[in-house]
Amino acid sequence: MARSSSPARLVVALSVAAVLAVFLLYTSLAGGGTPSVSPSELATKTGEVSLAGRVVGTPTGDAHGGGLRFVLEDIQGKDKQRVAVVYKGSVPDLFRVGRDVVVTGTQRADGTFVTKPGSMITKCPSKYQAAKT
Amino acid sequence: MAELGRAALIVTFGLSVYALVGGAAAAALGRRRLALSARNALIASFFSTLVAALVLVAGFLRDDFSLAYVAGHSSRALPFAYKLSAFWGGQEGSLLLWLLVLTGYAALAVWFARKRARDLVVWVTPVLAGIAVGFGWLLVAVSSPFDTIPTPADGNGLNPSLQNPYMVAHPVLLYLGYVGLAVPFAFAMGALLSGRTDERWIVTTRRWTIVAWTALGVGQLLGAHWAYQEVGWGGYYAWDPVENAALMPWLAATAYLHSVMIQEKRGMLRVWNVTLVSLAFCLSLFGTFLTRSGVVSSIHSFTQSAIGPWFLGFIVVAVVFSVTMIWLRLPQLRTTARLESLVSREATFLYNNLLLVALCLTILWGTAWPIVSEAVRGEAVVVGRPYFDFFLRIFGLPLLLLMGIGPLVAWRRASLRGLTRIFAWPAAVALATGVALIAVGAGSSVPGLIAYTFSAFVLATIVVEFARGTAARRALTGESVPTAFSRLVGRNRRRYGGYVVHASVVLLAIGVVGSSAYDSVVEGKLARGQSLSVGGYTLTYRNLTEKDAANATEIRAVLGVRRGGDSLGTIQAGKNAYSVEQQVSNEVGIRSDKLTGEDLFVIAEQVNDDGTVFFRIFVKPLINLIWLAGIVFVLGSVITLWPDAREERRLATRYATAGERRERSATT
Amino acid sequence: MSPWLLLGAALAVAGVVVVALPFLREPMPESDELHELDATERARLDAEETRDRALASLKELEADHRAGRITDEDYRAVVNILRRDAAEALRELDRVRGAAPEGTRAESANSA
């Protein structure tokens, strides 16, 4: 006796529903990702954010001691703002003044951005683009 | 010389356009000579692309810095091998490599299929040509490798992180994989366009798919090894968009590879197969887009470039085209064969498809969501590791288990008694392993424990299969064990080669789990004479050395290693400071234990002026199984690919007689 | 004009020649029709594929049974279904071949 509708369709439909359910549950619990902001947008956000900016000025301090202090400026835009950052943890080798970096953390009441240890990522000058001399 | 390069690319573009338009017209109108002409154009486009590629290679080898691309990625002091690999060190050269591989594959594919699948090839030609038109356009009009500049004295040099053997091989293998998926895709589209839903498109492209899939897999492992040794943050995979870009098509291709076996054996899952191969190809286009267009910011960052919108356009065209063709041919693709039981080999492969696609799509979402979010909501987000790790476990662990179940469960309908007989012994082995592991403390990570138990199960099924097969052969032929074994594998290359590949995936899983769920780490600042202990090792910081090498200053911290009272020698970790490129690179120290497969991994994070060094030290158990898995993977693939004379003869008879008959009737 | 540009032009000419080759070789062909498989040939291909599939399933069942992967009961439960499928496939193939033109019947008799 031939079945009128194959169980395959049911299996596929149920699986899709199951995946969607797991997915929605996960993202609603864990959040849909950390917002990524620039220094000028920092004021608008509370909580943990991913701050992207260009290193300016002179970094001081020790990332493995009391904390590396440096200043991040907006990468793009006309009205560039700056924010002071305190970072502890591994510092990528590519970190230097003029490099674009991303750190995750929160802004303190006094305006300093305190980072999650080890959360710094640098954007390497493109491997696929000739280095501008 | 740039003029020859540019001209050659224009010729390629022209030939591809002709192959696309002429080929499509020939197929639609049924014109034989036009079809041959279009096929010739496609094959010729490879040769003109080759000329362009050779011009670029010559530019690198001759230090021709009048070419902007050569000046941007090479220098006089660059070693020979890296002058060659600088070819694909940048966007324009990578696109040219893509086109070269594409036209090369296209030429081979239409040439070898010309007799067996003639009515397919007439449609395959315009599809492959269409892809070539896309890349040709980019190379001719948008991003040319032959732009010239006033000649500088010396070039900018190659990024130091690309100056190692891994970065020579990794991109090439990835491209052989990405582009290789275009061939089965084109044949699938050819089958749909021509209305031929018989098996020929699958049979003709089976080896292409395996080669592309293997290349893509090995390319990723090389990339992971590079990340581990050269970038040296302590890991080998960061769920970076560019890494995911290669993983997604590989997962789709894995699903496709398995699903076509069901079409071969039972004629089922046809719609799945054309969908999966289209998904794999569109993802490989997407992967190239992600890596080359600068649309997602990542560690492998790249600048925003002009090719982005074009690439997006190609992907949209490819997706719309595939979906349309599948939709139009849906009635012909449906079969009468039905899934008889939810516990059967057919069903297991269906679950396999579902899990792999689910994993692939969740990775796609995690990779694309930041882009979409920024485009639609104007708000940028970053999707972190936990998301990917979660879904890898949810989907990956069942997939691991299925690897053991699939090859053994019965076709059509599995009875309870049959299941018990087949799986009792492997299940017992798995359980025993699980208990033993808990006893040694592996219970600290529940997913890790589950993964190990499943791995034991799969390995047990593979061993049992080889044993059973050898024993059955011996019962028939009375051969000795080695002879029976080798003949067994020789006669059933696809099956036993497949088992070897499964074994490699299990090794990979064990290595990944061991090094991520059961690793240890310690960090601290050490002055000379001080020590740190981790995972049974004690490391004592002895001294700092500084050496001047060819293009860099090498600073190394030397540590003495002891374990359980025995001295294991020394290990060095530090930094290289490159003078020309003005960059510092991390040089980690790795000590691999041959017996246990674990690695002692030392990073000298910060070298301070007072001679103290901040170290970060890992112990990563079983990590070397990952690299071993790569070798086993290639071995298994080679076995499955090995030509089978009997199979070839059978297929030739089936497909050739139609051709002969036609030719005979054409001349009467 | 630089020698390189000349080479480029030569390449273009070569391309045109290669593309025109089929037309140059057969300026007046008897038939320019693209050989498409007609309905009979397609039916034959499908029938052959079905036959191969059925025979391969049977062969695999026998091998699995001999090797001990399948119990006697499971074997008995399935073998008749597969044998019936194979017989049906062979019948269908014969029917399709029988509907094919003269020359093929002799040829298929030779190759069977």
PDB file of C-alpha atoms in Angstrom, chain B residues 1-4 7-8 11 15 18 26-27 29-38 40-41 44 47-48 51 62 118-119 122-123 194-200 263-267 270 345 407-408 410-415 417-419 421-422 465 468-469 472 476 495-496 499 646 650 653-655 657-658 660-664 666-667, chain C residues 2-9 11-38 40-42 44-46 48-54 56-57 59-61 63-74 77-78 81-82 84-85 97 100-101 103-105 107-108 111:
ATOM      1  CA  MET B   1      54.144  43.891 -21.246  1.00  0.00           C
ATOM      2  CA  ALA B   2      51.078  45.071 -19.415  1.00  0.00           C
ATOM      3  CA  GLU B   3      49.386  45.606 -22.757  1.00  0.00           C
ATOM      4  CA  LEU B   4      49.641  41.903 -23.570  1.00  0.00           C
ATOM      5  CA  ALA B   7      44.681  42.352 -24.175  1.00  0.00           C
ATOM      6  CA  ALA B   8      44.675  38.709 -23.127  1.00  0.00           C
ATOM      7  CA  VAL B  11      40.196  38.287 -25.350  1.00  0.00           C
ATOM      8  CA  LEU B  15      35.445  34.557 -25.780  1.00  0.00           C
ATOM      9  CA  TYR B  18      30.555  34.489 -27.097  1.00  0.00           C
ATOM     10  CA  ALA B  26      23.024  26.834 -29.883  1.00  0.00           C
ATOM     11  CA  ALA B  27      21.430  24.847 -27.079  1.00  0.00           C
ATOM     12  CA  LEU B  29      17.893  26.367 -31.169  1.00  0.00           C
ATOM     13  CA  GLY B  30      19.675  23.060 -31.552  1.00  0.00           C
ATOM     14  CA  ARG B  31      22.512  24.225 -33.795  1.00  0.00           C
ATOM     15  CA  ARG B  32      25.412  21.748 -33.787  1.00  0.00           C
ATOM     16  CA  ARG B  33      28.220  23.822 -35.251  1.00  0.00           C
ATOM     17  CA  LEU B  34      27.372  26.804 -33.094  1.00  0.00           C
ATOM     18  CA  ALA B  35      27.473  24.548 -30.038  1.00  0.00           C
ATOM     19  CA  LEU B  36      30.917  23.287 -31.045  1.00  0.00           C
ATOM     20  CA  SER B  37      32.023  26.838 -31.674  1.00  0.00           C
ATOM     21  CA  ALA B  38      30.868  27.933 -28.222  1.00  0.00           C
ATOM     22  CA  ASN B  40      35.835  25.945 -28.502  1.00  0.00           C
ATOM     23  CA  ALA B  41      35.471  29.492 -27.237  1.00  0.00           C
ATOM     24  CA  ALA B  44      40.205  28.919 -25.785  1.00  0.00           C
ATOM     25  CA  PHE B  47      44.547  29.698 -22.955  1.00  0.00           C
ATOM     26  CA  SER B  48      44.107  33.434 -23.165  1.00  0.00           C
ATOM     27  CA  VAL B  51      48.691  34.098 -21.193  1.00  0.00           C
ATOM     28  CA  ARG B  62      61.464  40.225 -13.501  1.00  0.00           C
ATOM     29  CA  ARG B 118      26.845  15.767 -25.362  1.00  0.00           C
ATOM     30  CA  ASP B 119      23.349  17.084 -24.867  1.00  0.00           C
ATOM     31  CA  VAL B 122      25.655  22.176 -24.812  1.00  0.00           C
ATOM     32  CA  TRP B 123      23.965  23.673 -21.786  1.00  0.00           C
ATOM     33  CA  SER B 194      17.984  20.536 -20.957  1.00  0.00           C
ATOM     34  CA  GLY B 195      15.205  18.822 -19.057  1.00  0.00           C
ATOM     35  CA  ARG B 196      17.374  15.753 -18.547  1.00  0.00           C
ATOM     36  CA  THR B 197      16.925  14.669 -15.005  1.00  0.00           C
ATOM     37  CA  ASP B 198      18.713  11.375 -15.441  1.00  0.00           C
ATOM     38  CA  GLU B 199      21.786  10.556 -13.468  1.00  0.00           C
ATOM     39  CA  ARG B 200      24.351  11.571 -16.033  1.00  0.00           C
ATOM     40  CA  GLN B 263      19.897   9.398  -5.753  1.00  0.00           C
ATOM     41  CA  GLU B 264      22.267   6.849  -7.209  1.00  0.00           C
ATOM     42  CA  LYS B 265      20.950   3.970  -5.159  1.00  0.00           C
ATOM     43  CA  ARG B 266      17.252   4.766  -4.874  1.00  0.00           C
ATOM     44  CA  GLY B 267      16.593   7.628  -7.251  1.00  0.00           C
ATOM     45  CA  ARG B 270      16.664  14.729  -6.500  1.00  0.00           C
ATOM     46  CA  ARG B 345      19.600   4.517   5.462  1.00  0.00           C
ATOM     47  CA  PRO B 407      26.848   3.374   6.710  1.00  0.00           C
ATOM     48  CA  LEU B 408      25.427   0.427   8.624  1.00  0.00           C
ATOM     49  CA  ALA B 410      19.625  -1.060   6.500  1.00  0.00           C
ATOM     50  CA  TRP B 411      18.072   0.279   3.339  1.00  0.00           C
ATOM     51  CA  ARG B 412      14.341   0.921   3.173  1.00  0.00           C
ATOM     52  CA  ARG B 413      13.414  -0.309   6.617  1.00  0.00           C
ATOM     53  CA  ALA B 414      15.572  -1.283   9.590  1.00  0.00           C
ATOM     54  CA  SER B 415      14.222  -3.872  11.976  1.00  0.00           C
ATOM     55  CA  ARG B 417      16.685  -7.005  15.632  1.00  0.00           C
ATOM     56  CA  GLY B 418      18.820  -5.890  12.737  1.00  0.00           C
ATOM     57  CA  LEU B 419      19.752  -2.696  14.541  1.00  0.00           C
ATOM     58  CA  ARG B 421      22.853  -6.969  15.867  1.00  0.00           C
ATOM     59  CA  ILE B 422      24.701  -4.279  13.946  1.00  0.00           C
ATOM     60  CA  GLU B 465      33.193  -2.935   8.989  1.00  0.00           C
ATOM     61  CA  ARG B 468      33.646  -8.016   8.763  1.00  0.00           C
ATOM     62  CA  GLY B 469      34.427  -7.278   5.133  1.00  0.00           C
ATOM     63  CA  ALA B 472      33.612 -12.339   4.472  1.00  0.00           C
ATOM     64  CA  LEU B 476      34.816 -16.847  -0.013  1.00  0.00           C
ATOM     65  CA  ARG B 495      32.792   2.440   0.455  1.00  0.00           C
ATOM     66  CA  TYR B 496      36.078   1.849   2.233  1.00  0.00           C
ATOM     67  CA  TYR B 499      35.206   4.904   5.870  1.00  0.00           C
ATOM     68  CA  ARG B 646      34.761  -2.031 -14.262  1.00  0.00           C
ATOM     69  CA  ARG B 650      29.631  -0.177 -17.318  1.00  0.00           C
ATOM     70  CA  THR B 653      28.214   1.073 -22.296  1.00  0.00           C
ATOM     71  CA  ARG B 654      25.180   2.689 -20.814  1.00  0.00           C
ATOM     72  CA  TYR B 655      25.843   6.128 -22.192  1.00  0.00           C
ATOM     73  CA  THR B 657      25.393   3.394 -27.332  1.00  0.00           C
ATOM     74  CA  ALA B 658      23.003   6.309 -27.600  1.00  0.00           C
ATOM     75  CA  GLU B 660      26.680   5.637 -31.741  1.00  0.00           C
ATOM     76  CA  ARG B 661      23.147   5.088 -32.753  1.00  0.00           C
ATOM     77  CA  ARG B 662      22.658   8.736 -33.394  1.00  0.00           C
ATOM     78  CA  GLU B 663      25.724   9.010 -35.523  1.00  0.00           C
ATOM     79  CA  ARG B 664      24.707   6.031 -37.567  1.00  0.00           C
ATOM     80  CA  ALA B 666      22.696  10.835 -39.056  1.00  0.00           C
ATOM     81  CA  THR B 667      24.670   9.484 -41.978  1.00  0.00           C
TER      82      THR B 667
ATOM     83  CA  SER C   2      54.681  47.671 -29.077  1.00  0.00           C
ATOM     84  CA  PRO C   3      55.470  44.008 -29.695  1.00  0.00           C
ATOM     85  CA  TRP C   4      53.288  43.091 -26.733  1.00  0.00           C
ATOM     86  CA  LEU C   5      50.238  44.715 -28.204  1.00  0.00           C
ATOM     87  CA  LEU C   6      50.897  42.881 -31.459  1.00  0.00           C
ATOM     88  CA  LEU C   7      51.017  39.632 -29.545  1.00  0.00           C
ATOM     89  CA  GLY C   8      47.729  40.575 -27.944  1.00  0.00           C
ATOM     90  CA  ALA C   9      46.211  41.186 -31.342  1.00  0.00           C
ATOM     91  CA  LEU C  11      45.898  36.210 -29.545  1.00  0.00           C
ATOM     92  CA  ALA C  12      42.590  37.800 -30.488  1.00  0.00           C
ATOM     93  CA  VAL C  13      42.936  36.548 -34.047  1.00  0.00           C
ATOM     94  CA  ALA C  14      43.744  33.062 -32.801  1.00  0.00           C
ATOM     95  CA  GLY C  15      40.609  33.183 -30.674  1.00  0.00           C
ATOM     96  CA  VAL C  16      38.467  34.136 -33.645  1.00  0.00           C
ATOM     97  CA  VAL C  17      39.934  31.305 -35.702  1.00  0.00           C
ATOM     98  CA  VAL C  18      39.311  28.734 -32.996  1.00  0.00           C
ATOM     99  CA  VAL C  19      35.746  29.916 -32.621  1.00  0.00           C
ATOM    100  CA  ALA C  20      35.126  29.855 -36.375  1.00  0.00           C
ATOM    101  CA  LEU C  21      36.706  26.420 -36.796  1.00  0.00           C
ATOM    102  CA  PRO C  22      33.500  24.350 -36.804  1.00  0.00           C
ATOM    103  CA  PHE C  23      32.045  26.623 -39.468  1.00  0.00           C
ATOM    104  CA  LEU C  24      35.201  26.587 -41.542  1.00  0.00           C
ATOM    105  CA  ARG C  25      35.494  22.817 -41.391  1.00  0.00           C
ATOM    106  CA  GLU C  26      31.929  22.180 -42.489  1.00  0.00           C
ATOM    107  CA  PRO C  27      30.768  25.100 -44.617  1.00  0.00           C
ATOM    108  CA  MET C  28      27.958  23.016 -46.105  1.00  0.00           C
ATOM    109  CA  PRO C  29      26.952  20.377 -43.599  1.00  0.00           C
ATOM    110  CA  GLU C  30      24.334  17.781 -44.306  1.00  0.00           C
ATOM    111  CA  SER C  31      22.688  18.525 -41.016  1.00  0.00           C
ATOM    112  CA  ASP C  32      23.337  21.251 -38.516  1.00  0.00           C
ATOM    113  CA  GLU C  33      20.892  19.724 -36.111  1.00  0.00           C
ATOM    114  CA  LEU C  34      22.078  19.254 -32.584  1.00  0.00           C
ATOM    115  CA  HIS C  35      21.662  15.624 -31.769  1.00  0.00           C
ATOM    116  CA  GLU C  36      19.153  15.516 -29.014  1.00  0.00           C
ATOM    117  CA  LEU C  37      18.066  12.381 -27.366  1.00  0.00           C
ATOM    118  CA  ASP C  38      14.568  11.594 -28.540  1.00  0.00           C
ATOM    119  CA  THR C  40      12.735   6.628 -26.975  1.00  0.00           C
ATOM    120  CA  GLU C  41      16.400   7.076 -26.209  1.00  0.00           C
ATOM    121  CA  ARG C  42      15.612   8.975 -23.042  1.00  0.00           C
ATOM    122  CA  ARG C  44      15.905   3.698 -22.664  1.00  0.00           C
ATOM    123  CA  LEU C  45      18.451   5.590 -20.573  1.00  0.00           C
ATOM    124  CA  ASP C  46      16.016   5.897 -17.699  1.00  0.00           C
ATOM    125  CA  GLU C  48      18.812   1.249 -17.983  1.00  0.00           C
ATOM    126  CA  GLU C  49      19.444   3.374 -14.951  1.00  0.00           C
ATOM    127  CA  THR C  50      16.530   1.814 -13.122  1.00  0.00           C
ATOM    128  CA  ARG C  51      17.751  -1.649 -14.070  1.00  0.00           C
ATOM    129  CA  ASP C  52      21.291  -0.940 -12.913  1.00  0.00           C
ATOM    130  CA  ARG C  53      19.965   0.448  -9.696  1.00  0.00           C
ATOM    131  CA  ALA C  54      17.747  -2.569  -9.033  1.00  0.00           C
ATOM    132  CA  ALA C  56      23.007  -3.162  -7.705  1.00  0.00           C
ATOM    133  CA  SER C  57      20.601  -3.168  -4.744  1.00  0.00           C
ATOM    134  CA  LYS C  59      23.899  -7.444  -5.274  1.00  0.00           C
ATOM    135  CA  GLU C  60      24.482  -5.273  -2.239  1.00  0.00           C
ATOM    136  CA  LEU C  61      21.806  -7.125  -0.289  1.00  0.00           C
ATOM    137  CA  ALA C  63      26.850  -9.162  -0.101  1.00  0.00           C
ATOM    138  CA  ASP C  64      25.555  -7.639   3.134  1.00  0.00           C
ATOM    139  CA  HIS C  65      23.792 -10.861   4.015  1.00  0.00           C
ATOM    140  CA  ARG C  66      26.862 -12.939   3.351  1.00  0.00           C
ATOM    141  CA  ALA C  67      29.013 -10.604   5.403  1.00  0.00           C
ATOM    142  CA  GLY C  68      26.584 -10.802   8.277  1.00  0.00           C
ATOM    143  CA  ARG C  69      25.384  -7.202   8.239  1.00  0.00           C
ATOM    144  CA  ILE C  70      21.797  -8.273   7.704  1.00  0.00           C
ATOM    145  CA  THR C  71      19.919 -10.911   9.655  1.00  0.00           C
ATOM    146  CA  ASP C  72      18.276 -13.817   7.855  1.00  0.00           C
ATOM    147  CA  GLU C  73      14.825 -12.434   8.611  1.00  0.00           C
ATOM    148  CA  ASP C  74      15.616  -8.977   7.269  1.00  0.00           C
ATOM    149  CA  ALA C  77      11.808  -9.646   4.122  1.00  0.00           C
ATOM    150  CA  VAL C  78      13.515  -7.546   1.476  1.00  0.00           C
ATOM    151  CA  ILE C  81      10.818  -6.999  -3.092  1.00  0.00           C
ATOM    152  CA  LEU C  82      14.175  -6.313  -4.695  1.00  0.00           C
ATOM    153  CA  ARG C  84      10.500  -8.078  -8.114  1.00  0.00           C
ATOM    154  CA  ASP C  85      11.843  -4.576  -8.700  1.00  0.00           C
ATOM    155  CA  ARG C  97      14.197  -1.508 -26.543  1.00  0.00           C
ATOM    156  CA  ALA C 100      13.307   1.265 -30.738  1.00  0.00           C
ATOM    157  CA  PRO C 101      14.145   1.227 -34.518  1.00  0.00           C
ATOM    158  CA  GLY C 103      19.220  -1.330 -36.167  1.00  0.00           C
ATOM    159  CA  THR C 104      19.206  -1.161 -32.409  1.00  0.00           C
ATOM    160  CA  ARG C 105      17.473  -4.429 -31.784  1.00  0.00           C
ATOM    161  CA  GLU C 107      22.835  -4.277 -31.601  1.00  0.00           C
ATOM    162  CA  SER C 108      21.217  -4.740 -28.226  1.00  0.00           C
ATOM    163  CA  SER C 111      25.541  -6.439 -26.257  1.00  0.00           C
TER     164      SER C 111
END
